[in-house]
Coordinates of C-alpha atoms in Angstrom, one line a residue:
M749 CA 84.4 4.2 8.9
A750 CA 83.1 4.8 5.5
I751 CA 80.2 3.4 4.4
K752 CA 79.9 2.4 0.7
K753 CA 77.1 3.8 -1.4
G754 CA 74.8 1.7 -3.3
P755 CA 71.9 -0.6 -3.2
T756 CA 70.8 -2.4 -0.2
K757 CA 70.7 -6.2 0.0
G758 CA 67.5 -7.9 -1.4
S759 CA 65.8 -8.5 -4.6
G760 CA 65.3 -4.5 -5.8
G761 CA 67.0 -2.8 -3.5
K762 CA 65.9 0.9 -1.7
H763 CA 64.6 1.1 -5.6
R764 CA 62.3 -1.5 -5.6
S765 CA 59.0 0.9 -5.1
K766 CA 59.7 1.9 -8.4
L767 CA 59.2 -1.5 -9.8
R768 CA 55.5 -1.6 -8.6
G769 CA 53.0 -1.1 -11.7
K770 CA 50.4 1.7 -11.5
G771 CA 47.5 -0.1 -12.7
P772 CA 45.4 -0.1 -15.7
T773 CA 45.7 2.7 -18.3
P774 CA 42.9 5.5 -17.3
K775 CA 40.2 5.9 -20.1
A776 CA 41.3 8.8 -22.6
E777 CA 37.9 10.7 -21.0
D778 CA 39.1 10.5 -17.6
R779 CA 42.8 11.8 -18.5
T780 CA 42.6 15.7 -17.7
Y781 CA 45.1 16.3 -20.2
H782 CA 43.0 14.4 -23.1
K783 CA 40.9 16.1 -25.6
A784 CA 38.3 13.3 -24.6
Y785 CA 38.3 14.7 -21.0
K786 CA 37.4 18.3 -22.7
A787 CA 34.7 17.1 -25.0
K788 CA 33.0 15.2 -22.0
K789 CA 32.8 18.4 -19.8
A790 CA 31.5 20.3 -22.6
S791 CA 28.7 17.5 -23.2
E792 CA 28.0 17.7 -19.7
R793 CA 27.3 21.1 -19.6
R794 CA 25.5 21.3 -22.5
N795 CA 23.5 18.9 -20.9
A796 CA 22.8 20.8 -17.7
S797 CA 21.7 23.9 -19.6
D798 CA 19.2 21.7 -21.6
P799 CA 16.0 22.6 -20.3
R800 CA 14.1 19.5 -21.1
L801 CA 16.4 17.6 -18.5
A802 CA 16.2 20.6 -15.8
A803 CA 12.2 20.1 -16.5
R804 CA 13.0 16.5 -15.6
R805 CA 15.2 17.1 -12.2
R806 CA 12.5 19.6 -11.2
V807 CA 9.5 17.1 -11.6
A808 CA 11.2 14.5 -10.0
R809 CA 11.0 16.1 -6.5
Y810 CA 7.3 16.9 -6.8
A811 CA 5.6 13.9 -8.6
S812 CA 6.2 10.1 -9.0
D813 CA 4.8 7.2 -11.2
S814 CA 2.1 6.5 -8.1
D815 CA 0.7 9.6 -8.3
D816 CA -2.9 9.9 -9.2
L817 CA -3.7 12.8 -11.4
V818 CA -6.4 14.6 -13.3
F819 CA -5.7 16.9 -16.0
G820 CA -7.4 18.8 -18.4
R821 CA -9.3 21.7 -17.6
N822 CA -13.0 20.3 -17.5
S823 CA -11.7 17.2 -15.6
V824 CA -10.0 19.3 -13.1
L825 CA -12.7 21.5 -12.5
E826 CA -15.2 18.6 -11.5
A827 CA -13.0 16.7 -9.3
L828 CA -12.7 20.3 -7.5
R829 CA -16.2 20.8 -7.5
V830 CA -17.1 17.0 -6.0
G831 CA -14.4 17.6 -3.5
V832 CA -11.7 15.3 -4.5
P833 CA -9.2 15.2 -1.7
S834 CA -6.1 16.7 -3.4
T835 CA -2.8 18.0 -2.7
Q836 CA -1.3 20.3 -5.2
L837 CA -2.7 22.2 -8.2
Y838 CA -0.1 22.7 -10.8
I839 CA -0.6 25.5 -13.6
A840 CA 1.4 26.3 -16.8
S841 CA 3.5 29.5 -16.7
R842 CA 1.7 32.0 -19.3
L843 CA -1.6 30.3 -19.2
E844 CA -4.4 32.5 -20.9
H845 CA -6.9 31.9 -18.6
D846 CA -10.5 31.5 -19.4
D847 CA -13.7 31.0 -16.9
R848 CA -12.8 27.4 -16.5
T849 CA -9.1 28.2 -15.5
R850 CA -10.1 31.1 -12.9
E851 CA -12.6 28.8 -11.5
I852 CA -9.9 26.2 -10.8
V853 CA -7.4 28.6 -9.3
R854 CA -10.5 30.1 -6.9
L855 CA -11.7 26.5 -5.7
A856 CA -8.3 25.4 -5.1
G857 CA -7.7 28.4 -2.9
L858 CA -10.6 27.5 -0.8
A859 CA -9.3 24.0 -0.8
G860 CA -6.0 25.1 0.3
L861 CA -4.3 23.5 -1.9
N862 CA -0.7 24.2 -3.0
L863 CA -0.6 26.0 -6.1
L864 CA 2.7 25.3 -8.2
E865 CA 3.6 27.2 -11.5
A866 CA 5.4 25.1 -14.5
D867 CA 6.8 25.4 -17.6
H868 CA 5.7 23.6 -20.8
F869 CA 8.3 20.8 -20.0
E870 CA 7.6 20.3 -16.7
M871 CA 3.6 20.3 -17.4
D872 CA 4.4 17.7 -20.1
R873 CA 6.6 15.7 -17.4
I874 CA 3.9 16.1 -14.4
A875 CA 1.0 15.0 -16.6
R876 CA 2.8 12.5 -18.2
S877 CA 0.9 13.6 -21.6
S878 CA 0.8 16.8 -23.4
N879 CA -2.9 16.9 -23.4
H880 CA -3.0 18.5 -20.2
Q881 CA -4.4 21.8 -21.1
G882 CA -2.0 23.6 -18.6
V883 CA -3.9 22.4 -15.3
V884 CA -3.0 19.2 -13.4
L885 CA -4.2 18.1 -10.2
K886 CA -2.3 16.1 -7.8
V887 CA -5.0 13.8 -5.6
Q888 CA -4.4 12.4 -2.4
P889 CA -4.4 8.4 -2.2
Y890 CA -7.7 6.6 -0.7
D891 CA -7.6 5.8 2.9
Y892 CA -9.6 2.4 2.6
S893 CA -11.2 0.8 5.7
S894 CA -10.3 -2.6 6.8
L895 CA -12.9 -5.4 6.7
Q896 CA -12.8 -5.6 10.2
N897 CA -13.7 -2.1 11.3
L898 CA -16.6 -2.0 8.5
V899 CA -18.4 -4.6 10.0
E900 CA -17.8 -3.9 13.8
H901 CA -19.0 -0.2 12.7
A902 CA -22.1 -1.7 11.0
E903 CA -22.9 -4.4 13.8
K904 CA -22.6 -1.7 16.7
K905 CA -25.0 0.6 14.4
S906 CA -27.6 -2.0 14.6
R907 CA -27.1 -2.7 18.2
A908 CA -27.9 0.5 18.8
M909 CA -31.4 0.5 17.3
E910 CA -32.4 -2.7 19.1
G911 CA -34.7 -0.9 21.4
A912 CA -36.6 1.1 18.1
S913 CA -39.5 -0.4 16.5
E914 CA -39.3 -3.5 14.5
K915 CA -38.9 -1.5 11.4
S916 CA -36.4 0.7 12.3
R917 CA -34.4 -2.7 13.6
I918 CA -34.8 -4.3 10.3
K919 CA -33.4 -0.9 8.5
A920 CA -30.6 -1.0 10.7
K921 CA -29.4 -4.2 9.4
P922 CA -25.5 -4.4 8.1
L923 CA -26.0 -4.4 4.0
F924 CA -23.0 -4.9 2.4
I925 CA -22.2 -4.8 -1.4
A926 CA -19.0 -6.8 -2.8
L927 CA -17.5 -6.4 -6.4
D928 CA -15.7 -9.4 -7.8
N929 CA -13.7 -8.8 -10.7
V930 CA -15.1 -5.1 -11.4
T931 CA -12.4 -3.7 -13.0
D932 CA -13.9 0.0 -14.5
P933 CA -13.5 3.0 -12.0
Q934 CA -16.5 4.5 -13.1
N935 CA -18.3 1.7 -12.6
L936 CA -16.9 1.4 -8.9
G937 CA -17.8 5.2 -8.5
A938 CA -21.6 4.8 -9.6
V939 CA -21.6 1.4 -7.2
I940 CA -20.4 3.8 -4.3
R941 CA -22.9 6.4 -5.4
S942 CA -26.2 3.3 -5.1
A943 CA -24.4 2.2 -2.3
A944 CA -25.0 5.7 0.0
A945 CA -27.9 6.1 -1.9
F946 CA -29.8 3.4 -0.2
G947 CA -28.2 3.1 3.2
A948 CA -25.3 0.5 2.8
S949 CA -23.0 0.2 5.3
G950 CA -19.7 -0.2 3.2
V951 CA -18.6 -1.7 -0.1
I952 CA -16.0 -4.5 -0.2
I953 CA -13.4 -5.1 -3.0
P954 CA -10.6 -7.4 -3.5
E955 CA -7.1 -6.1 -3.9
R956 CA -6.3 -7.9 -6.9
R957 CA -8.3 -7.8 -10.3
S958 CA -10.5 -4.7 -9.3
A959 CA -10.8 -1.2 -9.8
S960 CA -9.6 0.8 -7.2
V961 CA -11.0 4.3 -6.0
T962 CA -9.2 6.4 -8.1
A963 CA -9.9 10.4 -9.5
A964 CA -12.2 8.6 -11.9
A965 CA -14.0 6.7 -9.6
W966 CA -14.5 9.8 -7.2
K967 CA -15.8 11.9 -9.5
V968 CA -18.5 9.5 -10.6
S969 CA -19.3 8.8 -6.9
A970 CA -20.3 12.7 -6.6
G971 CA -18.7 13.0 -3.4
A972 CA -20.7 10.0 -1.8
A973 CA -16.7 8.2 -1.5
A974 CA -16.3 10.9 1.3
H975 CA -18.6 9.3 3.6
M976 CA -19.0 5.7 2.0
P977 CA -16.3 3.3 3.3
V978 CA -14.7 1.2 0.9
A979 CA -12.6 -2.2 2.2
R980 CA -9.8 -4.1 0.5
V981 CA -9.4 -7.7 1.2
V982 CA -7.0 -10.1 -0.2
N983 CA -9.6 -13.2 -0.9
M984 CA -12.8 -12.3 -1.5
T985 CA -13.9 -15.9 -1.3
R986 CA -12.3 -16.3 2.5
A987 CA -14.0 -12.7 3.4
L988 CA -17.5 -13.9 2.2
E989 CA -16.9 -17.1 4.0
G990 CA -15.6 -15.0 7.4
L991 CA -18.9 -13.1 7.2
K992 CA -21.0 -16.2 6.9
E993 CA -19.4 -17.2 10.2
R994 CA -20.7 -13.5 11.8
G995 CA -24.2 -14.7 10.9
Y996 CA -24.2 -12.7 7.3
Y997 CA -26.0 -14.4 4.3
T998 CA -24.3 -13.7 0.7
V999 CA -26.7 -13.3 -2.6
G1000 CA -24.9 -13.2 -5.6
L1001 CA -25.9 -11.8 -8.9
D1002 CA -26.2 -13.7 -12.0
G1003 CA -28.4 -13.5 -15.0
G1004 CA -29.2 -17.4 -14.3
G1005 CA -30.2 -17.2 -10.9
D1006 CA -32.8 -19.3 -9.2
A1007 CA -34.3 -16.3 -7.3
V1008 CA -35.3 -12.8 -8.0
V1009 CA -33.5 -10.0 -6.1
G1010 CA -35.0 -8.7 -3.3
E1011 CA -37.4 -11.6 -2.8
T1012 CA -34.7 -14.2 -1.5
G1013 CA -35.9 -14.2 2.0
F1014 CA -32.9 -12.8 3.1
E1015 CA -33.4 -9.2 3.0
R1016 CA -34.5 -8.5 6.4
D1017 CA -31.0 -10.4 7.9
P1018 CA -27.3 -8.8 7.6
L1019 CA -26.7 -9.4 4.1
V1020 CA -23.9 -9.4 1.4
V1021 CA -25.0 -8.6 -2.1
V1022 CA -22.3 -10.0 -4.3
L1023 CA -21.9 -8.6 -7.7
G1024 CA -19.7 -10.0 -10.7
S1025 CA -18.0 -8.1 -13.7
E1026 CA -20.5 -7.5 -16.6
G1027 CA -18.4 -9.8 -18.8
E1028 CA -17.2 -12.9 -16.7
G1029 CA -19.8 -12.6 -14.1
L1030 CA -19.0 -14.3 -10.7
S1031 CA -16.1 -16.4 -10.3
R1032 CA -16.4 -20.0 -9.6
L1033 CA -15.1 -19.9 -5.9
V1034 CA -17.1 -16.8 -5.0
R1035 CA -20.3 -18.3 -6.5
Q1036 CA -20.1 -21.4 -4.6
T1037 CA -19.9 -19.4 -1.4
C1038 CA -22.8 -17.5 -1.7
D1039 CA -25.7 -18.8 -0.2
V1040 CA -28.0 -18.1 -3.0
I1041 CA -28.1 -16.6 -6.7
A1042 CA -30.6 -13.9 -7.8
G1043 CA -31.5 -12.0 -11.4
I1044 CA -32.9 -9.1 -12.3
P1045 CA -35.8 -9.9 -15.0
I1046 CA -35.0 -8.1 -18.0
S1047 CA -36.2 -8.1 -21.3
S1048 CA -34.7 -10.7 -23.8
T1049 CA -33.4 -8.4 -26.0
V1050 CA -30.8 -7.2 -23.4
E1051 CA -28.2 -9.7 -22.7
S1052 CA -26.8 -8.4 -19.6
L1053 CA -27.1 -5.2 -17.7
N1054 CA -24.5 -2.6 -17.0
A1055 CA -22.8 -3.7 -13.5
S1056 CA -23.1 -0.1 -11.4
V1057 CA -26.9 -0.2 -12.8
A1058 CA -27.0 -4.1 -11.8
A1059 CA -26.0 -2.9 -8.4
G1060 CA -28.3 0.1 -8.2
I1061 CA -31.8 -1.8 -8.6
S1062 CA -30.5 -4.7 -6.4
L1063 CA -29.7 -2.2 -3.7
Y1064 CA -33.2 -0.8 -4.2
A1065 CA -34.6 -4.2 -4.0
V1066 CA -33.2 -5.1 -1.1
A1067 CA -34.3 -1.3 0.9
K1068 CA -37.5 -2.2 -0.6
A1069 CA -37.8 -5.0 1.4
R1070 CA -36.8 -3.7 4.3
N1071 CA -39.2 -1.0 4.5
E1072 CA -41.8 -3.2 3.9

């Protein structure tokens, strides 16, 4: 029996698949036969060979926006001399060396840092500036302590001196300095240095609206940040209230205080000296939390003292009272 050729029954028959649409028309730059496609590929090849873009790709592997960087020959040399914890040193290729750069390379080698050479475009991208003078130092993030660890360590040290003389027991009493709204890292570094000089147990700073222990603070501390622990707290007022529950007294520093620093009567007890910023002073809640507000007698010709200077004087006054 002969089979009649022709379309099968149904709409469209066996050629129905040919009636389906092929979707939207591709863009001209996506059609391999179009001149726009060839122009796009040529542009991609030009961009790939651009040294500035190549530098950006290489820098992205080694640096990020969160890195703490020190750049400039004098700054990098000072940071290496005081032992700022670092990971990498970037040196510009074909750099004209002088005594400073040779000393930088020597100290970086002694510290076991990774030495990486980069061209001019890469150095600008790493430093995010063109004023790097051919050297950029990548600094490690500071390792903060928790307030609990800070207090436990100080109290353990104090208990260990219970069998000693009365003078030694008093000198071993925990002593902290808390900074409220101090935003200058150089002031923070100077406070850390003073705290180490006068035997404080640690420094307390808030997480927000406060300076951090950056390379700038580390340099001003002259290396004291290596052995003076710093704790960051979420809320300074609550942190002070928690310390008061453990038997600590809090003395706030302010020019209009009712007492004189070193003569508050709390110097021989576990103590927290609270320092405000130079311009705003102590915040309202922190001020209300303090047991007493004390001031430093100064000449009427000067309105106020620098925050780090006030901290040094206050810590000296407390140390003197404990020695007496």
